[in-house]
Coordinates of C-alpha atoms in Angstrom, one line a residue:
Chain A
Q1 CA 0.1 0.2 -0.2
T2 CA 1.4 3.7 -1.0
V3 CA 1.9 6.7 1.6
V4 CA 2.3 9.8 1.1
T5 CA 4.5 10.6 3.5
Q6 CA 4.8 14.5 5.8
E7 CA 6.1 16.6 8.5
S8 CA 4.5 15.8 11.0
S9 CA 5.5 18.7 12.7
F10 CA 7.3 22.5 12.1
S11 CA 7.5 25.7 13.2
V12 CA 9.2 28.3 11.7
A13 CA 9.5 32.7 13.3
P14 CA 7.7 34.8 11.8
G15 CA 8.8 36.8 8.2
G16 CA 10.3 33.2 8.2
T17 CA 11.0 31.0 5.1
V18 CA 10.0 27.3 5.5
T19 CA 9.2 24.0 3.5
L20 CA 6.5 21.5 3.5
T21 CA 7.4 18.4 2.0
C22 CA 5.0 15.5 0.7
G23 CA 6.7 12.0 -0.7
L24 CA 6.0 8.5 -0.7
S25 CA 7.0 5.2 0.7
S26 CA 8.5 3.8 -2.4
G27 CA 9.1 5.7 -5.6
S28 CA 9.6 9.5 -5.7
V29 CA 6.7 12.2 -7.0
S30 CA 6.6 14.0 -10.3
K31 CA 4.4 16.7 -12.2
S32 CA 2.3 13.6 -12.6
S33 CA 1.4 13.3 -9.7
F34 CA 0.1 16.4 -9.5
P35 CA 1.1 16.9 -6.0
S36 CA -2.0 19.3 -4.2
W37 CA -2.0 21.4 -1.4
Y38 CA -4.8 22.2 1.5
Q39 CA -4.9 24.1 4.9
Q40 CA -6.9 24.0 7.7
T41 CA -7.2 26.0 10.8
P42 CA -8.7 24.1 13.9
G43 CA -12.1 23.5 13.5
Q44 CA -12.6 24.4 9.8
A45 CA -12.8 23.1 7.2
P46 CA -8.9 22.3 4.4
R47 CA -8.9 25.7 2.0
T48 CA -7.4 24.8 -1.4
L49 CA -4.4 26.9 -1.3
I50 CA -1.9 24.7 -4.3
W51 CA -2.5 22.4 -7.2
S52 CA -1.0 20.5 -9.8
T53 CA 2.1 20.8 -8.5
S54 CA 2.5 24.7 -8.5
I55 CA -1.1 26.4 -9.4
R56 CA -2.2 29.0 -6.9
S57 CA -6.0 28.7 -5.8
S58 CA -7.6 32.2 -6.1
G59 CA -7.1 34.5 -3.1
V60 CA -4.3 32.5 -1.9
P61 CA -1.0 35.3 -1.3
D62 CA 1.8 34.4 -3.9
R63 CA 3.4 34.3 -0.1
F64 CA 2.9 30.3 -1.0
S65 CA 4.1 28.5 -3.9
G66 CA 5.3 24.9 -4.7
S67 CA 7.0 22.8 -6.3
I68 CA 9.4 19.6 -6.7
L69 CA 12.4 19.5 -4.4
G70 CA 14.1 16.0 -5.7
N71 CA 11.9 13.2 -5.4
R72 CA 9.9 15.4 -3.1
A73 CA 7.0 17.7 -3.4
A74 CA 7.1 20.9 -1.8
L75 CA 5.4 23.9 0.1
T76 CA 7.3 26.8 0.6
I77 CA 6.1 29.3 2.8
T78 CA 7.9 32.7 2.3
G79 CA 6.5 35.5 5.3
A80 CA 5.4 33.5 7.4
Q81 CA 2.5 34.4 9.1
A82 CA 0.9 34.2 12.8
H83 CA -2.6 33.1 10.4
D84 CA -0.6 30.8 8.8
E85 CA -0.2 28.3 11.9
A86 CA -2.7 25.6 11.0
D87 CA -2.3 21.8 9.4
Y88 CA -1.4 21.8 6.0
F89 CA -2.2 18.4 4.1
C90 CA -0.3 17.3 0.2
V91 CA -2.4 14.9 -1.7
L92 CA -0.9 13.1 -4.9
Y93 CA -3.2 11.6 -7.6
L94 CA -1.4 8.3 -8.9
G95 CA -3.8 6.9 -11.8
P96 CA -7.7 6.9 -12.3
G97 CA -9.3 6.3 -8.6
I98 CA -6.2 6.8 -6.7
W99 CA -6.4 9.9 -4.9
V100 CA -4.0 10.0 -1.3
F101 CA -4.1 12.3 1.2
G102 CA -0.4 12.6 3.9
G103 CA -0.6 13.0 7.0
G104 CA -0.7 16.4 8.1
T105 CA 2.2 18.6 9.0
K106 CA 1.5 21.2 11.8
L107 CA 2.8 24.0 11.3
T108 CA 3.4 26.5 14.6
V109 CA 4.8 30.1 13.7
L110 CA 6.9 31.2 17.1
Chain B
E1 CA -20.6 32.1 -4.5
V2 CA -20.1 28.1 -4.6
Q3 CA -21.4 26.5 -1.1
L4 CA -21.4 23.5 -0.3
V5 CA -24.1 21.6 2.9
E6 CA -23.5 18.8 4.3
S7 CA -26.3 17.5 6.4
G8 CA -26.9 13.2 7.8
G9 CA -24.5 12.7 9.8
G10 CA -25.1 11.4 13.0
L11 CA -25.0 9.2 15.8
V12 CA -25.3 5.2 14.3
Q13 CA -25.1 1.9 15.5
P14 CA -22.3 -0.3 14.6
G15 CA -23.7 -2.7 11.8
G16 CA -25.8 0.4 10.6
S17 CA -26.4 2.7 7.5
L18 CA -26.8 6.7 7.5
R19 CA -27.0 8.6 4.1
L20 CA -24.9 12.1 3.5
S21 CA -26.5 14.8 1.8
C22 CA -24.4 17.5 0.4
A23 CA -26.0 20.5 -1.6
A24 CA -24.8 22.8 -3.7
S25 CA -25.1 26.7 -5.1
G26 CA -23.5 29.1 -6.7
F27 CA -21.8 26.6 -9.7
P28 CA -23.3 24.2 -12.9
F29 CA -23.7 21.6 -10.2
G30 CA -24.1 18.7 -13.6
D31 CA -21.5 20.5 -15.0
Y32 CA -18.7 19.3 -12.3
A33 CA -17.9 16.2 -10.2
M34 CA -18.2 15.3 -6.6
A35 CA -16.4 13.8 -3.5
W36 CA -16.5 12.8 -0.3
V37 CA -13.5 13.7 2.2
R38 CA -13.4 12.6 5.6
Q39 CA -11.2 13.0 8.7
A40 CA -11.1 11.3 11.5
P41 CA -10.7 12.5 15.3
G42 CA -7.5 14.0 15.7
R43 CA -6.5 12.4 12.1
G44 CA -5.3 13.7 8.4
L45 CA -7.9 13.7 5.6
E46 CA -9.3 10.8 3.8
W47 CA -10.2 10.3 -0.4
V48 CA -13.5 8.4 -0.2
S49 CA -15.8 8.6 -3.7
D50 CA -16.3 10.9 -6.2
I51 CA -18.7 11.0 -9.0
F52 CA -18.6 12.4 -12.4
G53 CA -20.9 15.2 -13.1
R54 CA -23.2 12.6 -14.9
G55 CA -22.3 10.4 -12.5
S56 CA -21.6 7.6 -15.4
T57 CA -18.2 7.1 -13.4
T58 CA -17.6 6.4 -9.3
Y59 CA -14.8 5.7 -7.6
F60 CA -14.4 4.7 -4.1
A61 CA -11.4 3.8 -1.4
D62 CA -10.8 0.8 -0.6
S63 CA -11.5 0.9 3.1
V64 CA -15.2 1.2 2.2
K65 CA -15.8 -0.6 -1.3
G66 CA -18.4 -2.6 -1.3
R67 CA -20.1 -1.1 1.3
F68 CA -20.2 2.7 0.5
T69 CA -22.7 3.9 -3.1
I70 CA -22.5 7.9 -4.4
S71 CA -25.7 9.4 -6.3
R72 CA -25.9 12.8 -7.6
D73 CA -29.6 13.9 -8.4
N74 CA -28.4 17.1 -11.3
S75 CA -32.0 18.5 -10.5
K76 CA -31.4 18.7 -7.4
D77 CA -27.8 19.6 -7.5
T78 CA -27.2 17.4 -4.9
V79 CA -24.6 15.0 -4.0
D80 CA -25.6 11.8 -2.2
L81 CA -23.1 8.8 0.2
L82 CA -25.7 5.5 1.0
M83 CA -23.5 4.5 4.1
N84 CA -23.8 -0.2 4.7
S85 CA -22.3 -1.7 7.3
L86 CA -21.4 1.2 9.5
R87 CA -18.1 0.5 11.8
A88 CA -16.5 2.2 14.4
D89 CA -13.0 3.3 12.4
D90 CA -16.1 5.3 10.2
T91 CA -15.7 7.5 12.8
A92 CA -14.9 11.0 11.1
V93 CA -16.1 14.3 9.7
Y94 CA -16.7 13.4 6.0
Y95 CA -17.1 16.9 3.8
C96 CA -18.1 16.9 0.8
V97 CA -15.6 18.5 -2.1
K98 CA -17.0 19.9 -5.4
R99 CA -13.8 18.0 -8.4
P100 CA -12.1 21.3 -10.9
G101 CA -14.1 19.7 -13.4
F102 CA -17.0 17.3 -15.8
A103 CA -14.2 14.4 -14.7
S104 CA -12.4 14.2 -11.0
G105 CA -9.7 16.1 -12.1
S106 CA -5.9 15.4 -10.1
Y107 CA -7.3 18.3 -6.8
F108 CA -10.3 19.1 -4.8
D109 CA -11.5 22.8 -4.7
F110 CA -14.0 24.7 -2.9
W111 CA -14.9 22.3 1.3
G112 CA -17.9 22.0 2.3
Q113 CA -18.7 22.8 6.7
G114 CA -18.6 18.6 7.1
T115 CA -21.2 16.9 8.6
P116 CA -20.1 14.5 11.6
V117 CA -20.2 11.0 11.5
T118 CA -20.6 9.2 14.8
V119 CA -20.6 4.7 14.6
S120 CA -21.0 3.8 18.7
P121 CA -23.1 1.6 20.8

């Protein structure tokens, strides 16, 4: 069974830059996995940030960017703000009828 | 403005059934695939099921295959998830999610607020 891996937690100072990653238990993540990223604050529904590796959803500030770094997908937040503190999930498309979420990264801004 | 409003969640005994419904507005419903994604308490997100815009194609996660059914009524702009043979590990908040196109596509476009399901004796 394919597992999508993410860092369990990360900390960043206000104004700092952080890169969260999303990988596969076996194999590499590429653009053909169409990685997407979602932000979820406590008690709220997820919000779509990035799709197809690097395309920002409507209304998402350009402080959020997506890329492929080595064999993993990456979400980079520059100029982190207090309200960026949230859980971040990635999803990989692994074929027809197969979408697998990562376990999520809890980002702390302090 | 896109709106997705889920309903039908609640407490159900193991082995029981529950039907979730999602009412959509703000976009041409029949032109878009829809999905259900769930989140167990304190856990991550799990994709559950998808249905194409005309309902011709459906997909299910292995964890629910054979127990859950997804359907849609494009005349009422609703999508339902019928859950049978429920187990404790089906306990979660269930989110209705709009897809970016007629077929499922690669990502989840817009999320409802979710409806909680608890499976317990």
